[in-house]
Tab-separated table of C-alpha atoms and ligand atoms in Angstrom:
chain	number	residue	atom	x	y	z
A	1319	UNK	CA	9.044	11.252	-8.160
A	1320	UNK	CA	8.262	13.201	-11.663
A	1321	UNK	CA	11.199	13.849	-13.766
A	1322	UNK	CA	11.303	15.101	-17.140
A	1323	UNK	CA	7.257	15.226	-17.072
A	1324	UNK	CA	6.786	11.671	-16.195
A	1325	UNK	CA	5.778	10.260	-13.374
A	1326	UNK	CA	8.311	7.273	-11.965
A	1327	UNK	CA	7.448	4.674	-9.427
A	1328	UNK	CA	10.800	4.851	-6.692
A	1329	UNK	CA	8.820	4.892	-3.332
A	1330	UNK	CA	5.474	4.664	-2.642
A	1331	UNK	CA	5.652	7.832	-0.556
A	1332	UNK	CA	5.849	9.795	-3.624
A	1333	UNK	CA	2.422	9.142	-3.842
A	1334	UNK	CA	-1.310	10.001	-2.086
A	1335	UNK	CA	-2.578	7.012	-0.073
A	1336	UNK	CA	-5.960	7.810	-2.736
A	1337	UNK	CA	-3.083	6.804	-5.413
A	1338	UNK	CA	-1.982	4.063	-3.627
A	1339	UNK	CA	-4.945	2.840	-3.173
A	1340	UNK	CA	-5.793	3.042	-7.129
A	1341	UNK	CA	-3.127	1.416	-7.835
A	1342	UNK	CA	-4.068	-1.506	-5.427
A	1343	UNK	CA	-7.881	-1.836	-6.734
A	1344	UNK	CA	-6.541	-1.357	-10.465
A	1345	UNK	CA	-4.055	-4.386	-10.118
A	1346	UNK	CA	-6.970	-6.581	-8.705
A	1347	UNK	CA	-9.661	-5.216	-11.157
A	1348	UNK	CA	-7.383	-6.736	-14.044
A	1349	UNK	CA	-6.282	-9.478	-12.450
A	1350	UNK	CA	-10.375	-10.224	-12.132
A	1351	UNK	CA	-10.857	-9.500	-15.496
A	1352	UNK	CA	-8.187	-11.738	-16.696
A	1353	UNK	CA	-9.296	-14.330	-14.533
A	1354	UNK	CA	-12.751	-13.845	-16.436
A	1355	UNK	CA	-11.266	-14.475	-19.710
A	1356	UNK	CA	-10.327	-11.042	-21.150
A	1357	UNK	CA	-6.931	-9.608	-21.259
A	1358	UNK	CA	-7.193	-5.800	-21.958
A	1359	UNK	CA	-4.934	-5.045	-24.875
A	1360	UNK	CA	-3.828	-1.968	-22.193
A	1361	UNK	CA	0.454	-2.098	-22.955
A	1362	UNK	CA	0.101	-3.080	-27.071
A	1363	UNK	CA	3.245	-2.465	-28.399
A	1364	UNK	CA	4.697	-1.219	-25.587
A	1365	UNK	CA	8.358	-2.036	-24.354
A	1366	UNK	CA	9.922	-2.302	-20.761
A	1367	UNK	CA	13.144	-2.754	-20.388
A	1368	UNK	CA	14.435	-4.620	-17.073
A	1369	UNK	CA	17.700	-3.674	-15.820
A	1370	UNK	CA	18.853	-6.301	-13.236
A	1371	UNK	CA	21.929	-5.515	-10.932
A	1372	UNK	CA	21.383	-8.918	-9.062
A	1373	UNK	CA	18.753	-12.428	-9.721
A	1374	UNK	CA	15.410	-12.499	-9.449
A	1375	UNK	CA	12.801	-15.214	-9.783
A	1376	UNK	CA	9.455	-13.243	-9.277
A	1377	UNK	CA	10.119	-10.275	-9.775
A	1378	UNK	CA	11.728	-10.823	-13.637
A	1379	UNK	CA	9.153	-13.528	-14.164
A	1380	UNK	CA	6.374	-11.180	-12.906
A	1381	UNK	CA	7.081	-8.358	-14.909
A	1382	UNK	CA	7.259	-10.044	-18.400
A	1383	UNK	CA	4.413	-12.247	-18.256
A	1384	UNK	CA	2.619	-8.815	-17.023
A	1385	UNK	CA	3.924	-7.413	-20.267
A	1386	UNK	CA	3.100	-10.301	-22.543
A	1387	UNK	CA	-0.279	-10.513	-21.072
A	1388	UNK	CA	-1.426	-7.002	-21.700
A	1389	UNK	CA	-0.004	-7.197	-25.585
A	1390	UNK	CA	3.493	-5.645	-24.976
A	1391	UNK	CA	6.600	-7.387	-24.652
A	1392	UNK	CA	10.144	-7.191	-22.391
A	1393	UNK	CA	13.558	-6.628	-22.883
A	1394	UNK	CA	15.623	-8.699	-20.324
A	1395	UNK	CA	18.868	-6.786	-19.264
A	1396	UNK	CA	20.489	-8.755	-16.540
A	1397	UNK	CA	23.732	-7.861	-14.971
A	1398	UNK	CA	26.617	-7.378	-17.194
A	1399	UNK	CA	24.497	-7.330	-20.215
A	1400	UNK	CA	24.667	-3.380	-20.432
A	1401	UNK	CA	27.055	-0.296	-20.466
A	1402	UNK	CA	24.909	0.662	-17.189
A	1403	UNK	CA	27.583	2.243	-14.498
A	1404	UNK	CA	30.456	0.904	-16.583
A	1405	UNK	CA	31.228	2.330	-20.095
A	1406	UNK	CA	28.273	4.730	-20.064
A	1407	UNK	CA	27.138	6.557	-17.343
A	1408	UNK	CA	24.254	6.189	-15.521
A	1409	UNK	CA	22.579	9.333	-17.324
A	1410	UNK	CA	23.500	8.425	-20.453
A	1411	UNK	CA	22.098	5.244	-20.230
A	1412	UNK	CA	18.494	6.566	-19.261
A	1413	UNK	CA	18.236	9.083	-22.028
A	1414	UNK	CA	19.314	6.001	-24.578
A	1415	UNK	CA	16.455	3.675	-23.177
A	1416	UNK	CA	13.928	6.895	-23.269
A	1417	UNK	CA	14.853	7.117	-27.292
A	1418	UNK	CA	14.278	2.946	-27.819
A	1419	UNK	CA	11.677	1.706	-25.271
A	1420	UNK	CA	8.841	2.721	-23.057
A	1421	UNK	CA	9.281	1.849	-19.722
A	1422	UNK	CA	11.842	0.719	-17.974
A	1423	UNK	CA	12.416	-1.528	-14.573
A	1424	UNK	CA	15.822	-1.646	-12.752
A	1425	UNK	CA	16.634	-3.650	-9.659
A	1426	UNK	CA	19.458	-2.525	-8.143
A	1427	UNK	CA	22.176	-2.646	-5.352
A	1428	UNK	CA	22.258	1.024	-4.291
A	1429	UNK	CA	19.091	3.220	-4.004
A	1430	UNK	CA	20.634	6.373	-5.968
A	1431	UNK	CA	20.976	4.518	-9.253
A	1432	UNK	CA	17.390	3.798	-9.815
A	1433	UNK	CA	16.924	7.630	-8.440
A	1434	UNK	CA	19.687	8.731	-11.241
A	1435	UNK	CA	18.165	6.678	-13.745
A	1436	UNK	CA	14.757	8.183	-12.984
A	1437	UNK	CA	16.437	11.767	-13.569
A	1438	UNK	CA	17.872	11.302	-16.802
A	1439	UNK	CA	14.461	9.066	-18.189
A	1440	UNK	CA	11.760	10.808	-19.923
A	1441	UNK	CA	9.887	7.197	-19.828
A	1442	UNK	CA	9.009	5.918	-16.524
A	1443	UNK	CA	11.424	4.169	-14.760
A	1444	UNK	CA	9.855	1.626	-11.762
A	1445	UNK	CA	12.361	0.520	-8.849
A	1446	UNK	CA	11.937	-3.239	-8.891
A	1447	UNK	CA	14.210	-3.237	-5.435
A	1448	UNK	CA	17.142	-1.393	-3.906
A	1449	UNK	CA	18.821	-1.517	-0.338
A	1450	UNK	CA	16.295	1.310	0.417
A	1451	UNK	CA	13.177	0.071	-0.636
A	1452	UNK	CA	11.262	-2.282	-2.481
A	1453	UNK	CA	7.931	-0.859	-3.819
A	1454	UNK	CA	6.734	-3.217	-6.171
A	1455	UNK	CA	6.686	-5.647	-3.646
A	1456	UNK	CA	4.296	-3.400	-1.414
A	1457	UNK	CA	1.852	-3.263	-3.953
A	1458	UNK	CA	1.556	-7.100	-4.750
A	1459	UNK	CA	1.639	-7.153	-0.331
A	1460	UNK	CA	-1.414	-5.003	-0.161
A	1461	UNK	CA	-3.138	-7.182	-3.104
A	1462	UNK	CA	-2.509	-10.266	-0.781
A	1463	UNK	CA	-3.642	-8.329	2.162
A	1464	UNK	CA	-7.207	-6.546	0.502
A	1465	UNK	CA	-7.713	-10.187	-0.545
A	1466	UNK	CA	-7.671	-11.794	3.074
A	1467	UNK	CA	-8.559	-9.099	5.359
A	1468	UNK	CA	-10.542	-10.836	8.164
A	1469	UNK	CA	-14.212	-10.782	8.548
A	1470	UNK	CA	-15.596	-7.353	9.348
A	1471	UNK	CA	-12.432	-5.592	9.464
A	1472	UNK	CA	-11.296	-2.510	7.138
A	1473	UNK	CA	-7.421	-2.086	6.228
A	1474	UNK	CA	-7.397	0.852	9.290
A	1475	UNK	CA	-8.206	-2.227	11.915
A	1476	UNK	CA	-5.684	-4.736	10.870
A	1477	UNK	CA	-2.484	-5.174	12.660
A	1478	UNK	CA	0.520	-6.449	10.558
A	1479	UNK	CA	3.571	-7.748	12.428
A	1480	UNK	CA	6.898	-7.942	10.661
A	1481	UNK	CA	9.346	-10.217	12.747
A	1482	UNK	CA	13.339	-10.348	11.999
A	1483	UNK	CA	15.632	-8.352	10.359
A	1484	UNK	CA	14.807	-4.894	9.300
A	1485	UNK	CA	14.934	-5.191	5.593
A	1486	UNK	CA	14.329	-3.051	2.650
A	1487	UNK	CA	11.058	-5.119	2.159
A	1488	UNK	CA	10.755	-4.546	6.250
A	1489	UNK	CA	10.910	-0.559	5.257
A	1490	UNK	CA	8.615	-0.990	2.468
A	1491	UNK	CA	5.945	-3.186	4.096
A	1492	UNK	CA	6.099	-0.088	7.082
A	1493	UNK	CA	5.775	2.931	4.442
A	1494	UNK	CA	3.108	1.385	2.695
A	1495	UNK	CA	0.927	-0.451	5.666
A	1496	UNK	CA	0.749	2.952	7.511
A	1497	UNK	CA	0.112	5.384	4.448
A	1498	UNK	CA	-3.240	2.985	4.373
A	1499	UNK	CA	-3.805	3.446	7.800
A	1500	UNK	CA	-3.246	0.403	9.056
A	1501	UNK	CA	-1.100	-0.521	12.587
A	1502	UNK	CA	2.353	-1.738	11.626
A	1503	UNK	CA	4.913	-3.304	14.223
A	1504	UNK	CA	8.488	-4.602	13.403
A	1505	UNK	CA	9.732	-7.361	16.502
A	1506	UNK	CA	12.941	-7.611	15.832
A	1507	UNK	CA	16.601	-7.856	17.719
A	1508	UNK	CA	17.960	-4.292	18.661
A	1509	UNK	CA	20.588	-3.419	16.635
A	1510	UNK	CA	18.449	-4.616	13.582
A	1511	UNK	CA	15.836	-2.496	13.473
A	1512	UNK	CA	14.734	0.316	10.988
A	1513	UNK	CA	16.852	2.840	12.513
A	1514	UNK	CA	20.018	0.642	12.390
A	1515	UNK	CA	19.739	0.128	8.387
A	1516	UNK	CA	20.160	1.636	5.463
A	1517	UNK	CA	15.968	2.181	5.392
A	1518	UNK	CA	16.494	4.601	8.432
A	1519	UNK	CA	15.435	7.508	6.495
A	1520	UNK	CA	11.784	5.581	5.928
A	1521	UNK	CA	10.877	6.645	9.526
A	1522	UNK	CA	10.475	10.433	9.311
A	1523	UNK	CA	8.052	9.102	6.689
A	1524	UNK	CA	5.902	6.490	8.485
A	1525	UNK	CA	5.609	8.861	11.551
A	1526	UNK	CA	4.597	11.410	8.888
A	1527	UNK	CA	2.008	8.788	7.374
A	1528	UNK	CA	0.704	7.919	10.856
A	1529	UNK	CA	-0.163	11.509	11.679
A	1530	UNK	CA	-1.901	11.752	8.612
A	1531	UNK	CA	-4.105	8.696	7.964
A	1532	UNK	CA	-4.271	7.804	11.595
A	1533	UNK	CA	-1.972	3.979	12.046
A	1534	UNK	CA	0.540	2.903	14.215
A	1535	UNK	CA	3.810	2.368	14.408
A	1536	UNK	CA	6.105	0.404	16.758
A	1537	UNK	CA	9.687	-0.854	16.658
A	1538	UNK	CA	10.293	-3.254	19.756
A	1539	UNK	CA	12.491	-6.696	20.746
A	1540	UNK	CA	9.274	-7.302	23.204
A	1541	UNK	CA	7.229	-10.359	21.455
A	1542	UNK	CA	4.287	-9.164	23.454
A	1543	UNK	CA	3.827	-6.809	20.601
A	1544	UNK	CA	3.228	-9.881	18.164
A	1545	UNK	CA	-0.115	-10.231	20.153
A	1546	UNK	CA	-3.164	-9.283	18.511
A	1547	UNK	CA	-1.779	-9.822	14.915
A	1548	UNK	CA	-4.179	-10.209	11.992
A	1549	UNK	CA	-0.877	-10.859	9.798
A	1550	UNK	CA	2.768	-11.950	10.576
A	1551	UNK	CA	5.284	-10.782	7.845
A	1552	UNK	CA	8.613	-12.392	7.686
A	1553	UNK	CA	11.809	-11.916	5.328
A	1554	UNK	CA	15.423	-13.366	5.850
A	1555	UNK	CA	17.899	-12.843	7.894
A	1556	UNK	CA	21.240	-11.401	5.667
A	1557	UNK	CA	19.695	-9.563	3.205
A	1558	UNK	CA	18.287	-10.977	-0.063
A	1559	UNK	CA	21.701	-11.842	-2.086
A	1560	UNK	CA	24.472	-12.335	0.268
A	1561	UNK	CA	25.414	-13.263	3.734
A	1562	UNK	CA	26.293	-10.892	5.784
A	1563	UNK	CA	27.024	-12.461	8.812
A	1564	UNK	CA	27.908	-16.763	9.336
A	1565	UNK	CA	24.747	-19.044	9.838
A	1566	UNK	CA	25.506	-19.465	14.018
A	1567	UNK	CA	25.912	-15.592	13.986
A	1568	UNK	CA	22.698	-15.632	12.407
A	1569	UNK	CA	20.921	-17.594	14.956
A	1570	UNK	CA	22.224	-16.533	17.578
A	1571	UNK	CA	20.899	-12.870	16.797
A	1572	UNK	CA	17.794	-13.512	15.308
A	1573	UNK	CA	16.874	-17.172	16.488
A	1574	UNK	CA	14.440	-15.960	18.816
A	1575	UNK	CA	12.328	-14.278	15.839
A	1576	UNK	CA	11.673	-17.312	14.050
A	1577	UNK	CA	8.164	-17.559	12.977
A	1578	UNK	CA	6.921	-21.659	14.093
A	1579	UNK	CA	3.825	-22.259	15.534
A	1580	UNK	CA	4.362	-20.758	18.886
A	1581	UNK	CA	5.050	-17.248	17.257
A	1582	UNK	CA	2.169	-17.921	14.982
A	1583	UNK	CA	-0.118	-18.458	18.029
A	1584	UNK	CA	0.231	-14.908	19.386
A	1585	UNK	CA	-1.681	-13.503	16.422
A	1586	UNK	CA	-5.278	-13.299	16.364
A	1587	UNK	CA	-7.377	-16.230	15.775
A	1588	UNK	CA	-7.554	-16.744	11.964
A	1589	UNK	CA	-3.951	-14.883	11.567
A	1590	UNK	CA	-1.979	-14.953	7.881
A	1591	UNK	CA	1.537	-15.573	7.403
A	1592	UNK	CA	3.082	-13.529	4.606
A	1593	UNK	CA	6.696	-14.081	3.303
A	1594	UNK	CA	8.238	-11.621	0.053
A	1595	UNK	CA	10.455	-15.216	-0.640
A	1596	UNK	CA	12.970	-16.306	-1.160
A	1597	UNK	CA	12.996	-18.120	2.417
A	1598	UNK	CA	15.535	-19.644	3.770
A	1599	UNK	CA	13.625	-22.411	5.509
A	1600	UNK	CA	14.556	-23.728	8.973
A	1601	UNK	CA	15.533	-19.773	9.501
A	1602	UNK	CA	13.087	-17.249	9.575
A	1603	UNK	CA	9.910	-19.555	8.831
A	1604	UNK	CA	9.584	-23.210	9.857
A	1605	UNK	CA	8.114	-25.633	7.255
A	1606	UNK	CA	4.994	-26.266	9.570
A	1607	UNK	CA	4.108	-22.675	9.005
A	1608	UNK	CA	5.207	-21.682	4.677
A	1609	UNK	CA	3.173	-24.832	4.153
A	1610	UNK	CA	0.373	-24.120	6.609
A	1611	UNK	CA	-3.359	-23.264	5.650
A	1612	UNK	CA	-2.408	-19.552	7.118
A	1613	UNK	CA	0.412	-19.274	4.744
A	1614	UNK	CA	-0.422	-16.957	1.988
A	1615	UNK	CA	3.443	-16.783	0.827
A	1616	UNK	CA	2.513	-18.277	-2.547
A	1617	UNK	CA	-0.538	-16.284	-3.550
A	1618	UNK	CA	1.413	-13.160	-2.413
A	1619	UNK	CA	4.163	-14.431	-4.790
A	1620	UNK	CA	1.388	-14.754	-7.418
A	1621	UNK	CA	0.152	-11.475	-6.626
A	1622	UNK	CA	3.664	-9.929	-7.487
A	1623	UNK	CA	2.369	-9.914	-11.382
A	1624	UNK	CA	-1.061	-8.676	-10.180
A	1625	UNK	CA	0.968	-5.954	-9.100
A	1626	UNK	CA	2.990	-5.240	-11.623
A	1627	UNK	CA	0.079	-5.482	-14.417
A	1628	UNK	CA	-1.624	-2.647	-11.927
A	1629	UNK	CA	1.671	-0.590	-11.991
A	1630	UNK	CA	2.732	-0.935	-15.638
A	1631	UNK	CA	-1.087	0.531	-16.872
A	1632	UNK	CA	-1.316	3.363	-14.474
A	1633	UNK	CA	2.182	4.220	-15.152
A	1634	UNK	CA	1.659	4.330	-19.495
A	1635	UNK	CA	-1.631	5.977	-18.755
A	1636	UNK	CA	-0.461	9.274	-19.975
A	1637	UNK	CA	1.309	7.266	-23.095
A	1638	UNK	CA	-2.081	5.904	-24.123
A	1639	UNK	CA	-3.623	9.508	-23.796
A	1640	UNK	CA	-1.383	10.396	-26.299
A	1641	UNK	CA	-1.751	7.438	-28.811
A	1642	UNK	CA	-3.006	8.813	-32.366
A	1643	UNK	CA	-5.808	8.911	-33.080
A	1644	UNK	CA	-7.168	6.413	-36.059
A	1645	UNK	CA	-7.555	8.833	-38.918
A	1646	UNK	CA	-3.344	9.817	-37.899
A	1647	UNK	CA	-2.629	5.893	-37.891
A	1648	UNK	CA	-4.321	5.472	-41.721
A	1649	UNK	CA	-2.261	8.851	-42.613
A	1650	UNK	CA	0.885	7.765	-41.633
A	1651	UNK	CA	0.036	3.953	-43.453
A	1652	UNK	CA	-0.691	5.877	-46.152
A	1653	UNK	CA	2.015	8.013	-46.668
A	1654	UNK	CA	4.660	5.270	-45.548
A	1655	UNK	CA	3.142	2.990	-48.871
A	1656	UNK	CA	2.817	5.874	-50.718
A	1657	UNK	CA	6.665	6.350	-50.360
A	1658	UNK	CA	7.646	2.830	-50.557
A	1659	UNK	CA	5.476	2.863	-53.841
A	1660	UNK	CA	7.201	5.233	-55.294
A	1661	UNK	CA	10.650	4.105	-55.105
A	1662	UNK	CA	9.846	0.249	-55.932
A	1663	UNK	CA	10.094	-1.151	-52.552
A	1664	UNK	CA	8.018	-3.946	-51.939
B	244	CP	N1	10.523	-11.062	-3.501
B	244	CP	C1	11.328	-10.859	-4.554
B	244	CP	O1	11.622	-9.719	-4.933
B	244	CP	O2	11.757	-11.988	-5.159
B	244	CP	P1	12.874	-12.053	-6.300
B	244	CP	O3	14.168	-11.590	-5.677
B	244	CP	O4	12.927	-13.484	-6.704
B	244	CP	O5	12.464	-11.145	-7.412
C-alpha cells in the first residue's frame, strides 16, 4: 500500500508479480554478492525500528543482521517496550517513529495495526507477520524455491503443496506462489482451510492472480492432490504462539496431514520439503523428513535475511535518491564547524 508518498510492504498483492519478482532476484543478487566478499554499503546510517507484539527467532534475528550488514543498524522494540496501542495511539506512534528513524518493522497480533501504522508513517513500515498474512516470509519462500527449482522446470511448472492447517503463512505462501504463476494446492482437514480463517479474504485475490498470470489453485481434504508435488510446505497446527485447541484435539483433526515419508512419497521424484519453523516435531513434520536430504527448512530459514536484505534496499530506494549530494554534505560540515567555531565549542 502507499501512504503518505511511501511505499509500505503489508501484502504482497499490493504489488506487480514484475515487482515481486525484483524483489526476489534483488535479495539473491546481494546475498551473491555478499557471499563474494562485498557488502554494499546500501542502508548506511539508516534506522529500522522493529515493533514486536509477540517472539521471534528469525524473523528479529534476520532483520538486524540484514541491517548491520548493509551499514545501518536496528532498534529492537519488543512487546511492552513501547506506548504502541497503550498510552499512545496507534497513529501517534507512527508519525513519532517517521520523525526519529527510517524504517520501521512491526509483527503483530491483528492485521489492522500494521495497516494503521502504515497510514500514519511517512517511512515505510514492513509487516513482519499478522493473523492475515505474513509477507516477509513469502519472499525468503520464493528465494528457497528460485534456488531449488528442479531441472528444466520454470516457476509456472512447479507444483507446491501446503499440507495442514490453513495459516497466515498458508495464505501467504498461496498469494505469492500464484501471483508467480505457479500451481498452488492446500490438503488440509475441512473446516481448516483458507475459507474457514481469518486469511479468507486472500482468496478473491489468488483467484484474481490465477486469471492473470495463468496458476492454479486448489483447496481439498483429498491427498490425491499431494501427487505430482515438486515441493511440500508444512506449518503447525495451532497457530504460531498459542494453542488453540489440546494436543489429542490436535491429532485427531490434523493427524492425517502429517508430512513422514509416506506423504513425502506422493511428490515428484526429487521433491523439497519446506517448513516457515518453528516446528513442532512429531506433529506436522516427522524427524525422518526436517532432517532429510529433501529438507530445505534450514536454508529457507537462512534465506529469511536474504529476504529481508532484498526488502529493506528496494524499500529505502527512494531515500537514497534523495541523499545529498557531496558538495551539500561538505556545506553542511562546513557550516556546522563554522558555528561550533564561533561560539568555542570544541
Ligand atoms: N517463521 C518465522 O516467522 O519465525 P519466527 O516466528 O521465529 O520469526
Amino acid at each position: 500500500m502507499y501512504a503518505n508518498g511511501v511505499r509500505h510492504f503489508i501484502d504482497t498483492q499490493d504489488f506487480t508479480q514484475k515487482e515481486i519478482l525484483d524483489i526476489i532476484y534483488l535479495s539473491l543478487e546481494i546475498k551473491k554478492s555478499i557471499k563474494a566478499g562485498y557488502n554494499p554499503p546500501l542502508l548506511k546510517g539508516k534506522t529500522l525500528g522493529m515493533i514486536f507484539q509477540q517472539s521471534s527467532t528469525r524473523t528479529r534475528v534476520s532483520f538486524e543482521t540484514a541491517m548491520e550488514q548493509l551499514g545501518g543498524h536496528a532498534q529492537y522494540l519488543g512487546p511492552g517496550m513501547i506506548q504502541l496501542g497503550g498510552h499512545e495511539t496507534i497513529g501517534d506512534t507512527g508519525k513519532v517513529l517517521s520523525q526519529l528513524i527510517d524504517v520501521v518493522m512491526a509483527r503483530v497480533i491483528e492485521h489492522n495495526t500494521v495497516v494503521e501504522l502504515a497510514k500514519s508513517c511517512s517511512i515505510p513500515v514492513m509487516n513482519a507477520m499478522s493473523d492475515y498474512n505474513h509477507p516477509t516470509q513469502e519472499i525468503g519462500d520464493m528465494c528457497t524455491i528460485v534456488e531449488n527449482l528442479p531441472r528444466g522446470k520454470r516457476l509456472e511448472d512447479c507444483k507446491v503443496v501446503f499440507v495442514g492447517d490453513a495459516t497466515q503463512v498458508c495464505a501467504s505462501l498461496a498469494m505469492i506462489t500464484t501471483k508467480c504463476g505457479m500451481n498452488f494446492v492446500h490438503y488440509g482437514p475441512k473446516g481448516h482451510q483458507l475459507q474457514d480463517s481469518p486469511s479468507a479474504a486472500c482468496l478473491e485475490k489468488i483467484k484474481k492472480n490465477c486469471e492473470e498470470y495463468g496458476g492454479t489453485f486448489l483447496s481439498t481434504d483429498d491427498r490425491e492432490a499431494v501427487r505430482g508435488a515438486d515441493f511440500i510446505y508444512t506449518d503447525v497446527w495451532y497457530g504460531l504462539y498459542e494453542s488453540e485447541m489440546p494436543k489429542e484435539e490436535r491429532v485427531r483433526v490434523f493427524g492425517d496431514y502429517q508430512v513422514n515419508r509416506d506423504l513425502m512419497s506422493l511428490g515428484n521424484i526429487g521433491c523439497k520439503f519446506l517448513h516457515c519453523l518453528p516446528a513442532t516435531r512429531g506433529e506436522e513434520v516427522t524427524d525422518e523428513v526436517a532432517d532429510s536430504e529433501s529438507s530445505l527448512c534450514w536454508d529457507e530459514a537462512g534465506n529469511r535475511l536474504t529476504a529481508m536484505r532484498g526488502l529493506l534496499v528496494y524499500l529505502t530506494q527512494y531515500q537514497r535518491a534523495a541523499e545529498p549530494t557531496e558538495l551539500q554534505k561538505a556545506a553542511a560540515k562546513e557550516s556546522l564547524e563554522k558555528f561550533m567555531a564561533d561560539r568555542g565549542i570544541q
